[in-house]
PDB file of C-alpha atoms in Angstrom:
ATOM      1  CA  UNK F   1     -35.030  -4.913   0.365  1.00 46.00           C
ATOM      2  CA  UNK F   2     -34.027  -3.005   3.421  1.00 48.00           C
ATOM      3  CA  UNK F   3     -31.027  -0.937   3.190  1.00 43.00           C
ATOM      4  CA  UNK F   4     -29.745  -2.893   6.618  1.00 48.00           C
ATOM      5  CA  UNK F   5     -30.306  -5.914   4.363  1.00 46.00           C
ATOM      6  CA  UNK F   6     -28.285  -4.799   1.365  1.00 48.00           C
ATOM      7  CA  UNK F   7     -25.644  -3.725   3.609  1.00 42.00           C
ATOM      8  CA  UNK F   8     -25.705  -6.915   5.725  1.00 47.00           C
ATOM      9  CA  UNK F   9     -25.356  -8.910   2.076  1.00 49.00           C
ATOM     10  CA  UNK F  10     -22.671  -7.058   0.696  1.00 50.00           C
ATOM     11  CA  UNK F  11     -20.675  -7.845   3.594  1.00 53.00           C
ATOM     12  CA  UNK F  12     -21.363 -11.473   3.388  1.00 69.00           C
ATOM     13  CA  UNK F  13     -20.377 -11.687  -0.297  1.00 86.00           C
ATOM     14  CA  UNK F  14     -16.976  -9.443   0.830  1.00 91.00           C
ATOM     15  CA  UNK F  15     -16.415 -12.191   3.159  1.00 92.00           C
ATOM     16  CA  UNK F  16     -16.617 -14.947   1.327  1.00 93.00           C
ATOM     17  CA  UNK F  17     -14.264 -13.615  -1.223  1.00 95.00           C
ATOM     18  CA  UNK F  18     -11.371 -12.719   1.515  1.00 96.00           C
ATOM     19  CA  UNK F  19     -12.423 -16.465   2.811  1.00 95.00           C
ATOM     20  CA  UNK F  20     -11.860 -18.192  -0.138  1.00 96.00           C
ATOM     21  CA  UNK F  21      -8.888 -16.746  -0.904  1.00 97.00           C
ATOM     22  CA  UNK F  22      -7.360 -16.783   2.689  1.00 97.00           C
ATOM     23  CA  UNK F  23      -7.961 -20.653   2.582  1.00 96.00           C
ATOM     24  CA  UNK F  24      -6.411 -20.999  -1.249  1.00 97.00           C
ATOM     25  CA  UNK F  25      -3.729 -19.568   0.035  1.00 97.00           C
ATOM     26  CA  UNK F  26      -3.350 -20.962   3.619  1.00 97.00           C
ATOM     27  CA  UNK F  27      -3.864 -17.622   5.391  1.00 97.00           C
ATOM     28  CA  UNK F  28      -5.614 -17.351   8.241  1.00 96.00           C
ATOM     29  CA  UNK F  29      -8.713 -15.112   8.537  1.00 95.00           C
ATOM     30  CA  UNK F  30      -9.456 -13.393  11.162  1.00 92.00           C
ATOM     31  CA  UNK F  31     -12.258 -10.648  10.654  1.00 90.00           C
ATOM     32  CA  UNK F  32     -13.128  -7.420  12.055  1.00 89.00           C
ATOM     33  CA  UNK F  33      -9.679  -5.802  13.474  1.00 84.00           C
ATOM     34  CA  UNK F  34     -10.319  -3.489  15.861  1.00 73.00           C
ATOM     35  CA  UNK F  35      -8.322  -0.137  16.921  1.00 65.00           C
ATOM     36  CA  UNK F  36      -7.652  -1.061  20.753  1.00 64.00           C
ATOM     37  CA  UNK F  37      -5.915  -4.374  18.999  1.00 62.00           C
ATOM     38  CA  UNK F  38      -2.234  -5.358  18.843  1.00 59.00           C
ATOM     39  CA  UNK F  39      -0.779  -2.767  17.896  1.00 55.00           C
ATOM     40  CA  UNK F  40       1.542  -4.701  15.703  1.00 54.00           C
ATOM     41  CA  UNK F  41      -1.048  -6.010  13.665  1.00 74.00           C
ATOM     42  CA  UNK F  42      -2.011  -2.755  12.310  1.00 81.00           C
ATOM     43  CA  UNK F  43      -0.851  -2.087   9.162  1.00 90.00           C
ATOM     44  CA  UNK F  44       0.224   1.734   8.595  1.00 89.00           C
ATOM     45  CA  UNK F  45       1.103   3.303   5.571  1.00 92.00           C
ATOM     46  CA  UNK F  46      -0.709   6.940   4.504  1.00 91.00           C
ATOM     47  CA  UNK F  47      -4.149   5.207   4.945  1.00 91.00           C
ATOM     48  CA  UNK F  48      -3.539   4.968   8.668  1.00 88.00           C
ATOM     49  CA  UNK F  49      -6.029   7.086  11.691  1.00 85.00           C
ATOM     50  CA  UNK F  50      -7.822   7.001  14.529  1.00 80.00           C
ATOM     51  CA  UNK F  51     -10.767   6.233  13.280  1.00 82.00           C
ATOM     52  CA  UNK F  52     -10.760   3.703  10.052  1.00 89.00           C
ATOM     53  CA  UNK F  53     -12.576   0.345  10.219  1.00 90.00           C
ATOM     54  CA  UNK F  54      -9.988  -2.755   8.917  1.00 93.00           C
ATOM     55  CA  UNK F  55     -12.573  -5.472   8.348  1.00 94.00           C
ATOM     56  CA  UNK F  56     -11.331  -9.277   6.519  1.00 95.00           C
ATOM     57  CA  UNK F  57      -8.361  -9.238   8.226  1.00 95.00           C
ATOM     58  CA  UNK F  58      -6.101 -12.296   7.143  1.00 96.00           C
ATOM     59  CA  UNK F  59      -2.355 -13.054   7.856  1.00 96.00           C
ATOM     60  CA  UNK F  60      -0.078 -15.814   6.611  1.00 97.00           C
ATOM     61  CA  UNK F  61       3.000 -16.452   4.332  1.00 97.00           C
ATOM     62  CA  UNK F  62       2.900 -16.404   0.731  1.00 98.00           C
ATOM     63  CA  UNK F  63       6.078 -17.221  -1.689  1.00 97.00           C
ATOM     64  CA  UNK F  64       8.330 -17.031   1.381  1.00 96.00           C
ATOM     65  CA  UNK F  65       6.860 -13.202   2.214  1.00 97.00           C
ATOM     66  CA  UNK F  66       4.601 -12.462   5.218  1.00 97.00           C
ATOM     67  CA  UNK F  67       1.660 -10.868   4.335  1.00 97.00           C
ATOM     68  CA  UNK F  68      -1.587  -9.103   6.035  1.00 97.00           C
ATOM     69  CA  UNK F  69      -4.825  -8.583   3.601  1.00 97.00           C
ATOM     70  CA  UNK F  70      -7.436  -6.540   4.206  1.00 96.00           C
ATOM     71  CA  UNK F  71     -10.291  -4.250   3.778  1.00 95.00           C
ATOM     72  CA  UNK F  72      -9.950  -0.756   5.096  1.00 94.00           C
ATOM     73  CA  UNK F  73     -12.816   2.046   5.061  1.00 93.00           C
ATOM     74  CA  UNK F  74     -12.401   5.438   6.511  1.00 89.00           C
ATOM     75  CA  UNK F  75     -14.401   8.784   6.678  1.00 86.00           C
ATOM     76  CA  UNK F  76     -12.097  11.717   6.129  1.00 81.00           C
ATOM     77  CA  UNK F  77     -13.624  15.267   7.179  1.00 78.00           C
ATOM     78  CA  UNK F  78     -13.600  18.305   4.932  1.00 75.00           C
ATOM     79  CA  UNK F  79     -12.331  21.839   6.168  1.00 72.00           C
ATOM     80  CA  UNK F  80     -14.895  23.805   7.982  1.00 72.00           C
ATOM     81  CA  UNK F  81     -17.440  21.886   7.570  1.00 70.00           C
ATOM     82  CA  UNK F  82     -19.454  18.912   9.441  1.00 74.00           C
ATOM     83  CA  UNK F  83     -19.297  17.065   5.948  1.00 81.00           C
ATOM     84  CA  UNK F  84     -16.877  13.823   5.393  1.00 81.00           C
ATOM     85  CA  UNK F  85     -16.421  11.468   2.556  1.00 84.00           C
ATOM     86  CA  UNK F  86     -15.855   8.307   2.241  1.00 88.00           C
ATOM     87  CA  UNK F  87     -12.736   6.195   1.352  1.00 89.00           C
ATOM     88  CA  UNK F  88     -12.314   2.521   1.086  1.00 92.00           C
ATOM     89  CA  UNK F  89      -9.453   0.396  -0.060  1.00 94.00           C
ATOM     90  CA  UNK F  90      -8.088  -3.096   0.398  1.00 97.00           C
ATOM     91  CA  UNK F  91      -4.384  -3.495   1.506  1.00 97.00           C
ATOM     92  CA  UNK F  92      -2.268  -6.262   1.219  1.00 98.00           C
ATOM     93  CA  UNK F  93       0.922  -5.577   2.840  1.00 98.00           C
ATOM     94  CA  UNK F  94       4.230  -7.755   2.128  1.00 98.00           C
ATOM     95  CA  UNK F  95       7.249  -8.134   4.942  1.00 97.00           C
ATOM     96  CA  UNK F  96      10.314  -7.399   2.823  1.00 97.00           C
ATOM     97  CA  UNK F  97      13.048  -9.539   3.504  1.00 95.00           C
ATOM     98  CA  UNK F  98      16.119  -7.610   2.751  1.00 91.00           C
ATOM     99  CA  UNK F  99      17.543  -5.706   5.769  1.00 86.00           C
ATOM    100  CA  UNK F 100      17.825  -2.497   3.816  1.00 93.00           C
ATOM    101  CA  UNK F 101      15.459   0.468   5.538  1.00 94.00           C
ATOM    102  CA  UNK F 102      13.572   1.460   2.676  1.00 95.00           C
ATOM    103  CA  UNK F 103      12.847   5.332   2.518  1.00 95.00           C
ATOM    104  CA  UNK F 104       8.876   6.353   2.466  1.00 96.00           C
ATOM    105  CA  UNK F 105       7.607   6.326  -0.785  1.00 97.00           C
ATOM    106  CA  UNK F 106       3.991   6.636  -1.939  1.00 95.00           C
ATOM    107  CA  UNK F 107       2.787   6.215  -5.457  1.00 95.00           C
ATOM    108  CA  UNK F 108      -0.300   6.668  -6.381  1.00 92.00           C
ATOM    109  CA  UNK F 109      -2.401   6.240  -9.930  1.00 91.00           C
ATOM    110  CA  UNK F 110      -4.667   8.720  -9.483  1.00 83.00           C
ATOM    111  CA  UNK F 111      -7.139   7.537  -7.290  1.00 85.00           C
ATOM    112  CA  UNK F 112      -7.065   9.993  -4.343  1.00 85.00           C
ATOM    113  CA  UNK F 113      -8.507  13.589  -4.570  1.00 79.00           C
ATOM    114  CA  UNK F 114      -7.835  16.986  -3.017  1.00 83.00           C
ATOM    115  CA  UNK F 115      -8.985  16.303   0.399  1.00 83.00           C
ATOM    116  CA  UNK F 116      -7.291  13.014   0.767  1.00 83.00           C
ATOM    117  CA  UNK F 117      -4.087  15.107   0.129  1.00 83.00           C
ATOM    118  CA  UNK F 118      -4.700  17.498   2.316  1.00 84.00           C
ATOM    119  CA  UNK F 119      -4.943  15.288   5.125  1.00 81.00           C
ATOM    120  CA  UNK F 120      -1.819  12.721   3.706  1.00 82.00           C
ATOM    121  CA  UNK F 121       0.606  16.490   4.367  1.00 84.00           C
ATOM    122  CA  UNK F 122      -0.684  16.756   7.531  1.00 84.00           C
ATOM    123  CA  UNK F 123      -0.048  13.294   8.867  1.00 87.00           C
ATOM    124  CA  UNK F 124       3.303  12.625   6.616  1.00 90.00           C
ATOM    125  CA  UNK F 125       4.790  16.375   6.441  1.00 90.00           C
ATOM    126  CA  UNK F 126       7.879  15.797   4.866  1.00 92.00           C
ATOM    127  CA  UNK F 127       6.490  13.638   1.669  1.00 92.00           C
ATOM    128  CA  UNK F 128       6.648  15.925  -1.291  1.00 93.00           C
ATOM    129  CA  UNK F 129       5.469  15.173  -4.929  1.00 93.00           C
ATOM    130  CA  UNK F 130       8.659  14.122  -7.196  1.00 95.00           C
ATOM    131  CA  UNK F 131       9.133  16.352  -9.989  1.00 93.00           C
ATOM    132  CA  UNK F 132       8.311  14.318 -13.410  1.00 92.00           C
ATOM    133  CA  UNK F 133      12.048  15.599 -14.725  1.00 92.00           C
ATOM    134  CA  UNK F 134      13.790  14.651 -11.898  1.00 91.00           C
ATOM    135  CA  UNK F 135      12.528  10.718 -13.250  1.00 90.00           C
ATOM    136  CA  UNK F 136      13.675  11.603 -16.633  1.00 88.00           C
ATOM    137  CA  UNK F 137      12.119  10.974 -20.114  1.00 90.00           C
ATOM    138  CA  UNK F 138      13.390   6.861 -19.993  1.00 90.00           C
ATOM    139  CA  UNK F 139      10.470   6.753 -17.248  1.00 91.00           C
ATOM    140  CA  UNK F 140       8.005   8.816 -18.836  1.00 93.00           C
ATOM    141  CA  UNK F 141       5.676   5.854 -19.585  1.00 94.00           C
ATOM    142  CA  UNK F 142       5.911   5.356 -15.190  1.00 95.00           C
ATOM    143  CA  UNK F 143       5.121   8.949 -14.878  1.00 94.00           C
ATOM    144  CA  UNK F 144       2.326   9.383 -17.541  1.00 94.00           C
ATOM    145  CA  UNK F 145       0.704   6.769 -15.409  1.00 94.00           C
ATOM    146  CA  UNK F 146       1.516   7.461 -11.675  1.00 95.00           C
ATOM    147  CA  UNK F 147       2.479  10.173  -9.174  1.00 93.00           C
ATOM    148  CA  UNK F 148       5.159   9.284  -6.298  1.00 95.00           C
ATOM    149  CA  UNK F 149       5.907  11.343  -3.041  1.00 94.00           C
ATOM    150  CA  UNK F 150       8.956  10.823  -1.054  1.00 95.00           C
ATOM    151  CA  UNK F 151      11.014  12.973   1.163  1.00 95.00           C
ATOM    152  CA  UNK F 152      13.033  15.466  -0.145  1.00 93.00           C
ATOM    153  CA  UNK F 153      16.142  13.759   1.036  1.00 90.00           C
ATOM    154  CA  UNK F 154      15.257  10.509  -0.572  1.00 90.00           C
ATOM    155  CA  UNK F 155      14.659  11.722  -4.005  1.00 92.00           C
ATOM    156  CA  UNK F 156      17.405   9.972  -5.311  1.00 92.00           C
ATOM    157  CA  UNK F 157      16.403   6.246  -4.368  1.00 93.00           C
ATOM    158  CA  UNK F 158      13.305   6.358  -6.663  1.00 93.00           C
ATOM    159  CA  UNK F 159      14.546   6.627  -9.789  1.00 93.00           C
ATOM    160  CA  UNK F 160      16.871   3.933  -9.158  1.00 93.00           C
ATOM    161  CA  UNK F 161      14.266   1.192  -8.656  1.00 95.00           C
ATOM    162  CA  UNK F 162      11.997   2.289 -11.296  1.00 93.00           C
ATOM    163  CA  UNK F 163      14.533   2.692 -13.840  1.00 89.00           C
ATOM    164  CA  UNK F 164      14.578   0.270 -17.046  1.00 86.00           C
ATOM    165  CA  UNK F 165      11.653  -2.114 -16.949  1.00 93.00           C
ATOM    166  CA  UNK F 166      10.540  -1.678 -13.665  1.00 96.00           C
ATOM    167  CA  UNK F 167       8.128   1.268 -14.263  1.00 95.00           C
ATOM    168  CA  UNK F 168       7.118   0.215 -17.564  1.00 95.00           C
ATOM    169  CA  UNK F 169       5.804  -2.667 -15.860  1.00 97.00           C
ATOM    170  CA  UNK F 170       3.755  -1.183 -13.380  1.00 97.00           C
ATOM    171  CA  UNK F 171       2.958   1.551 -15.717  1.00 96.00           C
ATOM    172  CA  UNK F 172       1.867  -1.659 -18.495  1.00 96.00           C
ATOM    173  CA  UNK F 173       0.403  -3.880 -15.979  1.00 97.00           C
ATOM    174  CA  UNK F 174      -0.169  -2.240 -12.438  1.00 97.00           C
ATOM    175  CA  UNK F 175      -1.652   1.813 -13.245  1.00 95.00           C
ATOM    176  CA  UNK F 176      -4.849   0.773 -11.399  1.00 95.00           C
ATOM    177  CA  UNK F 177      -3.446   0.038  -8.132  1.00 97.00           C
ATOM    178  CA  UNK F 178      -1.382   2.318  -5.428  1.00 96.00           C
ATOM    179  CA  UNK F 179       1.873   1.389  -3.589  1.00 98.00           C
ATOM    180  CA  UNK F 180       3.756   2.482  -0.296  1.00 97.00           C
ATOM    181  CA  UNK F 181       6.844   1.066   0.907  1.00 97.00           C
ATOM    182  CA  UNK F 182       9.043   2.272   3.564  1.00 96.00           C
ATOM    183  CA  UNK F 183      11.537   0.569   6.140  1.00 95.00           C
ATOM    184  CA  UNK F 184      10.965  -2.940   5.085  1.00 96.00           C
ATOM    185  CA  UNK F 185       7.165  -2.960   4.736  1.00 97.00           C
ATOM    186  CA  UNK F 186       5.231  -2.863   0.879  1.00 98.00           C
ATOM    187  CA  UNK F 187       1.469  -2.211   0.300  1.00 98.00           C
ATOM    188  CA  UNK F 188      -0.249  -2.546  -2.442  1.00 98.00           C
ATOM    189  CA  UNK F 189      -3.737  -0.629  -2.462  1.00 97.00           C
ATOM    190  CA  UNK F 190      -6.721  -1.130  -4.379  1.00 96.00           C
ATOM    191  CA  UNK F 191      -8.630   2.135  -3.822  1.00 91.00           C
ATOM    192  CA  UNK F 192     -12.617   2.343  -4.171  1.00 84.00           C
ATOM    193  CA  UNK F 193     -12.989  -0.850  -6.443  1.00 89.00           C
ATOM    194  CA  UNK F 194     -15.610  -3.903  -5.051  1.00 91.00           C
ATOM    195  CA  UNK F 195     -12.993  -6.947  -3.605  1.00 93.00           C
ATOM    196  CA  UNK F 196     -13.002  -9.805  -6.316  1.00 95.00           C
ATOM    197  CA  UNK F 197     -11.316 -12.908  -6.285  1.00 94.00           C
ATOM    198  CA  UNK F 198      -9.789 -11.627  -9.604  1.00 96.00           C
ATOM    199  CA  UNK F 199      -8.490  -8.389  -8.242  1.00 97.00           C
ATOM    200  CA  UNK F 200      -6.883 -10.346  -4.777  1.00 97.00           C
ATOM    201  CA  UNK F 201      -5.141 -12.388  -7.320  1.00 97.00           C
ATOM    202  CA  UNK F 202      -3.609  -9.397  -9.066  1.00 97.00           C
ATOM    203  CA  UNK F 203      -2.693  -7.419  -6.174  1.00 98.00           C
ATOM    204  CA  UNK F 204      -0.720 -10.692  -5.062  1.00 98.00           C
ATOM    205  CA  UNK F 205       1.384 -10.810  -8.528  1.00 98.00           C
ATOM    206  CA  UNK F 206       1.952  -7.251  -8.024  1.00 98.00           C
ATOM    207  CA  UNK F 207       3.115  -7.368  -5.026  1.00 98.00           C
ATOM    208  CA  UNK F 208       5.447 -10.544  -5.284  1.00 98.00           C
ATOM    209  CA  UNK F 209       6.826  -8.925  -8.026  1.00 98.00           C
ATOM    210  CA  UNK F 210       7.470  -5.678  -6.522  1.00 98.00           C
ATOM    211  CA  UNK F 211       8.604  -6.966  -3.088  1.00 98.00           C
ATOM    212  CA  UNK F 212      10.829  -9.255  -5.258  1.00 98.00           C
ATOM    213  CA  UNK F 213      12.266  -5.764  -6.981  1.00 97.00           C
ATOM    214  CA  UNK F 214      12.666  -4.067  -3.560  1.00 97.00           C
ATOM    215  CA  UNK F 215      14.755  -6.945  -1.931  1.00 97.00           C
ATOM    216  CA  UNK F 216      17.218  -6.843  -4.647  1.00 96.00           C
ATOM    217  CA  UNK F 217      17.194  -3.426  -4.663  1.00 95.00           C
ATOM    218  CA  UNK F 218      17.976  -3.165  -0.914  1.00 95.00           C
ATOM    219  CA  UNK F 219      20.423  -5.875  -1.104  1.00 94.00           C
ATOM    220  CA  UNK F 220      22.595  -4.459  -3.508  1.00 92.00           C
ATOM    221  CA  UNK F 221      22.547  -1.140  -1.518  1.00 91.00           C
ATOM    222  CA  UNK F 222      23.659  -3.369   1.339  1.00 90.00           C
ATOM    223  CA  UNK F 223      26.371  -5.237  -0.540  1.00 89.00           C
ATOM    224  CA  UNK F 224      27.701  -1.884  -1.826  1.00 86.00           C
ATOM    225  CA  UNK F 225      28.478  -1.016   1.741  1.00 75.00           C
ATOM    226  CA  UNK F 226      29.676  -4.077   3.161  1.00 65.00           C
ATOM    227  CA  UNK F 227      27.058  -6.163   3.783  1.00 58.00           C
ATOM    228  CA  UNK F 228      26.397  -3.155   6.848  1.00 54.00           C
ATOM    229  CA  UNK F 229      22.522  -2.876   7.602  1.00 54.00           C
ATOM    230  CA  UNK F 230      21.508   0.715   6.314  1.00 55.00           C
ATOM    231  CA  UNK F 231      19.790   2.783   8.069  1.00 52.00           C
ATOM    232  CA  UNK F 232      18.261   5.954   6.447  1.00 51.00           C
ATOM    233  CA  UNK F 233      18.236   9.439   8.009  1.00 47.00           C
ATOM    234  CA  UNK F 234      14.646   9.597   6.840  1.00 44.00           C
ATOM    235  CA  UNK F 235      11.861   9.305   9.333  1.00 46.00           C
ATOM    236  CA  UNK F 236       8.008   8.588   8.262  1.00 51.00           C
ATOM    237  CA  UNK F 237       6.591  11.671  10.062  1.00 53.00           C
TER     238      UNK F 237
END
């Protein structure tokens, strides 16, 4: 079989999982999204450039939460040389509903190397990687399993949302998949793994759950000062 073919059938099978599952769960699919685009439709986050590919794009509201699915692939270039590698990840990206402005945080479970760091601190400057004390040993089974970034001036927020079960769970449940939130946006990434019907279905339990976690979060934050929307002093560089 030619490679052209392979290729050509991989994509087909990709499809008709994002198809299946756009129509189980009334989204609507729209494809290939390309860069010149709405720029609202983009979805951001630390997997965001000028030159990645968004393909299976599908939008619609789930459990009361609007969310965008899709398959991202990107070719990040290594220093000095002419060489890039590869990345690919599927995103599915819930609307928080809470008013609170989340500050950036990234958490990842391993699944990124060196280079794809290297090029995260250039594009998000002031994310740095929390300190595993700062946590504290009550979330050690969180940080045995992940790694978060935040700003510095946000460091206290994170603890706060992870605390009691809330890491365990992710840590018990969720280790293989990535998160992002910031403002009032949540992703949940899937990094280098084949799209399966299976794994759509778990990133959408994750993220219910999580967004479900945030929006409590941020409303008590909001109640605590009056019902007043909060806005951080953080910006996503």
């Amino acid at each position: 079989m030619k490679l052209s073919d392979s290729l050509g059938k991989l994509f087909s099978t990709e499809a008709t999982v994002f198809r299946k599952f756009a129509e189980h769960y009334d989204l609507v699919y729209f494809g290939r999204l390309h860069q010149e685009d709405d720029d609202q439709r983009i979805v951001r986050g630390v997997t965001v450039s000028g030159l990645h590919t968004d393909n299976h794009y599908c939008v619609g509201t789930v459990h009361g939460y609007d969310v965008v699915l899709l398959h991202r692939t990107d070719r990040i270039p290594e220093a000095n040389s002419t060489r890039t590698e590869k990345y690919s990840w599927v995103l599915m990206q819930f609307d928080l509903r809470s008013k609170y402005d989340h500050p950036h945080v990234f958490i990842d479970g391993g699944h990124h190397n060196e280079l794809f760091y290297q090029t995260l601190f250039v594009k998000f400057a002031r994310l740095m990687k929390v300190d595993k004390a700062l946590l504290g040993d009550e979330n050690a089974p969180f940080t045995d399993r992940f790694t978060a970034y935040t700003p510095p001036d946000a460091l206290d927020e994170l603890p706060l949302i992870i605390a009691g079960d809330v890491g365990k769970t992710m840590a018990a449940h969720f280790a293989h998949l990535d998160f992002e939130w910031f403002q009032d946006h949540l992703i949940v990434y899937s990094t280098g793994r084949m799209p399966t019907k299976h794994l759509l279905e778990h990133m959408l339990r994750a993220g219910l759950w999580l967004a479900d976690v945030l929006d409590k979060y941020g409303q008590q934050k909001i109640s605590a000062h009056h019902g007043a929307d909060i806005h951080s002093d953080w910006r996503r560089d």
